[in-house]
Amino acid sequence: MRLCTLRWFLAASHIFFIIALALSSSQALGARVKRTPHPNEPLTYIWPLPAQFSFGDGTLSVDPGLSLTIDGNGSGSDIVKAAFDRYRGIIFKRIDRFSFLRKLRERITVYDVSTLRITVHSASEQLQLGVDESYTLLVPKSNGQSVAGEVKIEANTVYGALRGLETFSQLCSFDYSTKAIQIYKAPWSIQDKPRFAYRGLMIDTSRHYLPIEVIKQIIESMSYAKLNVLHWHIIDEQSFPLETPSYPKLWKGSYTKWERYTVEDAYEIVNFAKMRGINVMAEVDVPGHAESWGVGYPELWPAPSCREPLDVSKKFTFDLFSGILTDMRKIFPFELFHLGGDEVNTDCWSNTTHVKEWLQNHNMTAKDAYEYFVIKAQNIALSKNWTPVNWEETFNTFPSKLHPQTVVHNWLGPGVCPKAVAKGFRCIFSNQGVWYLDHLDVPWESVYTAEPLEGIRDQSQQNLVIGGEVCMWAETADASDVQQTIWPRAAAAAERLWSQKDSGHTGNITLTALPRLQHFRCLLNRRGVPAAPVTNLYARTAPVGPGSCYAQ
């Protein structure tokens, strides 16, 4: 009987709140000024910083039994429902549910916020480059009474709703005095959207194998920073760990039979990522970086003593490459596919008799053959409805021959994206001097202040920079240290890619950004992500002495 009475009381309270909210909503919402706070105001500990927001000075309690209401055309979305369950687990992790239920039986407790209402306007769950990730988040103002209320997230797509859920989770804090979840600085009004469509992190599973669970942990942590593309550099010269049904001997090039990914593993990773609003862009780096392919199919090597680039003279090379892409197209739905094309040393072609003869018969130099291979690979990818992405060497060497849809991936240094967009190509910014995470001596400040649009003033050309990506090359990183190397510096790039360049917290980043990044690093730690200290001399190193997480 007591539980029934409690349910009736809470339901009645909720009805009274809705009536009160209806009477006062116009005044309350009208009082919210949609602006970007001045840098001298108290810091807003949301990472990455929203595009536009305002806040007050109130405090709201959040019901541990927080319920979800979804409406709009996307009300049936399993993606949103699953995300709500994940975030509810994160937010209320410190709440003893059994203790909470016991206290409920002893006395009736009414919280300021008992419902999260998510409105999703589109029923489509298609995830591609440029999907709408905008959202609005409204946290109500307390009317001074203990009346249960609701927080509202409104988004055009389920993926905007996911970003709103992440922001909501960061507004919720565990209060050690009350042992309850509270939202400070209420009311909140947040209108948010990303600055760039492509916000990526690259992982390398050829130099060191990463178990499935570790890749999932990386994807999960990416969602906390609102990154949305996992660039999976699956294969390289050291190992070929992916199952390829059309050419089953290829994964003989894996380090061991225990360090492989089945087709089912790859599906699982792609689906896991989609549930978090993250695309997976696969890479097959050709014609260089492919020595491991020849372990299963030695005929791909120009010679046993000269094993890369792949043999450009054989039809079998391109038949096999096409077979790989056919198999991978069934797994990876993202429209972009990375074809590599970097660091191609053509000496092997020039010094192998049959390849040299082929070059002569086709009136080609080795440099011509490099161009021939890249363009042929692009055409194969295009025939499978993929948009090709290539490392910048291809653009630097033969820009006029690349397909117009090509996305040029910068890495060698600054100044490449301005040249690429000037010729009409799209570009991804990954300048190794600032956004290569395996460069352990690059401090967070350099990552944070890097600018993908540097040197590009024309608006139409700026629009061709689709975003950027931090790269976690794995020569010195495996499951034991990869997360410490990725975080928190990847988060510094994530804010650059999500937040508006002219957002309020610029200027002296030691005062405006560093405390927030340290706060986010501690948030990652609380969520089980082993992010390293922010200000250590070398990335991923341990703290140098005792101290607070918020000052490391």
PDB file of N, CA, C and O in Angstrom, residues 60 62 93 109 125 134 149 362 389 401 460 465 470 485 501:
ATOM      1  N   LEU A  60      19.694  22.186  -8.525  1.00  0.00           N
ATOM      2  CA  LEU A  60      18.581  21.255  -8.642  1.00  0.00           C
ATOM      3  C   LEU A  60      19.021  19.857  -8.247  1.00  0.00           C
ATOM      4  O   LEU A  60      20.138  19.434  -8.565  1.00  0.00           O
ATOM      5  N   VAL A  62      18.481  15.739  -8.658  1.00  0.00           N
ATOM      6  CA  VAL A  62      18.059  14.852  -9.742  1.00  0.00           C
ATOM      7  C   VAL A  62      17.649  13.511  -9.150  1.00  0.00           C
ATOM      8  O   VAL A  62      18.399  12.898  -8.379  1.00  0.00           O
ATOM      9  N   LYS A  93      26.096   6.307 -10.766  1.00  0.00           N
ATOM     10  CA  LYS A  93      26.966   5.200 -10.383  1.00  0.00           C
ATOM     11  C   LYS A  93      27.244   5.186  -8.884  1.00  0.00           C
ATOM     12  O   LYS A  93      27.379   4.127  -8.275  1.00  0.00           O
ATOM     13  N   THR A 109      10.469  11.402  -0.706  1.00  0.00           N
ATOM     14  CA  THR A 109      11.417  12.407  -1.177  1.00  0.00           C
ATOM     15  C   THR A 109      11.033  12.805  -2.592  1.00  0.00           C
ATOM     16  O   THR A 109      10.814  11.946  -3.436  1.00  0.00           O
ATOM     17  N   GLU A 125      18.015   6.902 -38.829  1.00  0.00           N
ATOM     18  CA  GLU A 125      19.214   6.633 -38.036  1.00  0.00           C
ATOM     19  C   GLU A 125      20.440   6.468 -38.921  1.00  0.00           C
ATOM     20  O   GLU A 125      21.465   5.934 -38.497  1.00  0.00           O
ATOM     21  N   SER A 134      23.285  18.727 -34.022  1.00  0.00           N
ATOM     22  CA  SER A 134      22.885  19.844 -33.176  1.00  0.00           C
ATOM     23  C   SER A 134      21.845  19.400 -32.156  1.00  0.00           C
ATOM     24  O   SER A 134      21.140  18.405 -32.348  1.00  0.00           O
ATOM     25  N   GLY A 149      10.280  17.986 -11.843  1.00  0.00           N
ATOM     26  CA  GLY A 149      10.246  18.592 -13.163  1.00  0.00           C
ATOM     27  C   GLY A 149      11.036  17.791 -14.174  1.00  0.00           C
ATOM     28  O   GLY A 149      11.485  16.681 -13.901  1.00  0.00           O
ATOM     29  N   HIS A 362      55.299  -0.208 -70.770  1.00  0.00           N
ATOM     30  CA  HIS A 362      54.193   0.750 -70.634  1.00  0.00           C
ATOM     31  C   HIS A 362      54.684   2.198 -70.655  1.00  0.00           C
ATOM     32  O   HIS A 362      53.902   3.120 -70.399  1.00  0.00           O
ATOM     33  N   VAL A 389      39.895   8.614 -49.655  1.00  0.00           N
ATOM     34  CA  VAL A 389      40.735   9.497 -48.853  1.00  0.00           C
ATOM     35  C   VAL A 389      42.177   9.040 -49.065  1.00  0.00           C
ATOM     36  O   VAL A 389      42.453   7.835 -49.039  1.00  0.00           O
ATOM     37  N   LYS A 401      45.801  14.646 -61.211  1.00  0.00           N
ATOM     38  CA  LYS A 401      45.339  13.318 -61.624  1.00  0.00           C
ATOM     39  C   LYS A 401      44.377  12.681 -60.620  1.00  0.00           C
ATOM     40  O   LYS A 401      43.718  11.698 -60.937  1.00  0.00           O
ATOM     41  N   SER A 460      34.332  29.816 -48.955  1.00  0.00           N
ATOM     42  CA  SER A 460      34.017  28.621 -49.744  1.00  0.00           C
ATOM     43  C   SER A 460      35.134  27.587 -49.622  1.00  0.00           C
ATOM     44  O   SER A 460      34.867  26.377 -49.626  1.00  0.00           O
ATOM     45  N   VAL A 465      37.366  22.191 -45.825  1.00  0.00           N
ATOM     46  CA  VAL A 465      38.061  21.504 -44.723  1.00  0.00           C
ATOM     47  C   VAL A 465      36.977  20.830 -43.895  1.00  0.00           C
ATOM     48  O   VAL A 465      36.264  21.473 -43.129  1.00  0.00           O
ATOM     49  N   VAL A 470      43.174  13.394 -34.801  1.00  0.00           N
ATOM     50  CA  VAL A 470      44.402  13.086 -34.079  1.00  0.00           C
ATOM     51  C   VAL A 470      44.757  11.627 -34.350  1.00  0.00           C
ATOM     52  O   VAL A 470      43.872  10.771 -34.439  1.00  0.00           O
ATOM     53  N   THR A 485      47.914   7.472 -23.728  1.00  0.00           N
ATOM     54  CA  THR A 485      48.553   8.268 -24.771  1.00  0.00           C
ATOM     55  C   THR A 485      47.526   9.086 -25.540  1.00  0.00           C
ATOM     56  O   THR A 485      47.811  10.211 -25.970  1.00  0.00           O
ATOM     57  N   LYS A 501      35.492  28.725 -32.889  1.00  0.00           N
ATOM     58  CA  LYS A 501      36.821  29.290 -32.640  1.00  0.00           C
ATOM     59  C   LYS A 501      36.750  30.534 -31.774  1.00  0.00           C
ATOM     60  O   LYS A 501      37.637  30.792 -30.954  1.00  0.00           O
TER      61      LYS A 501
END
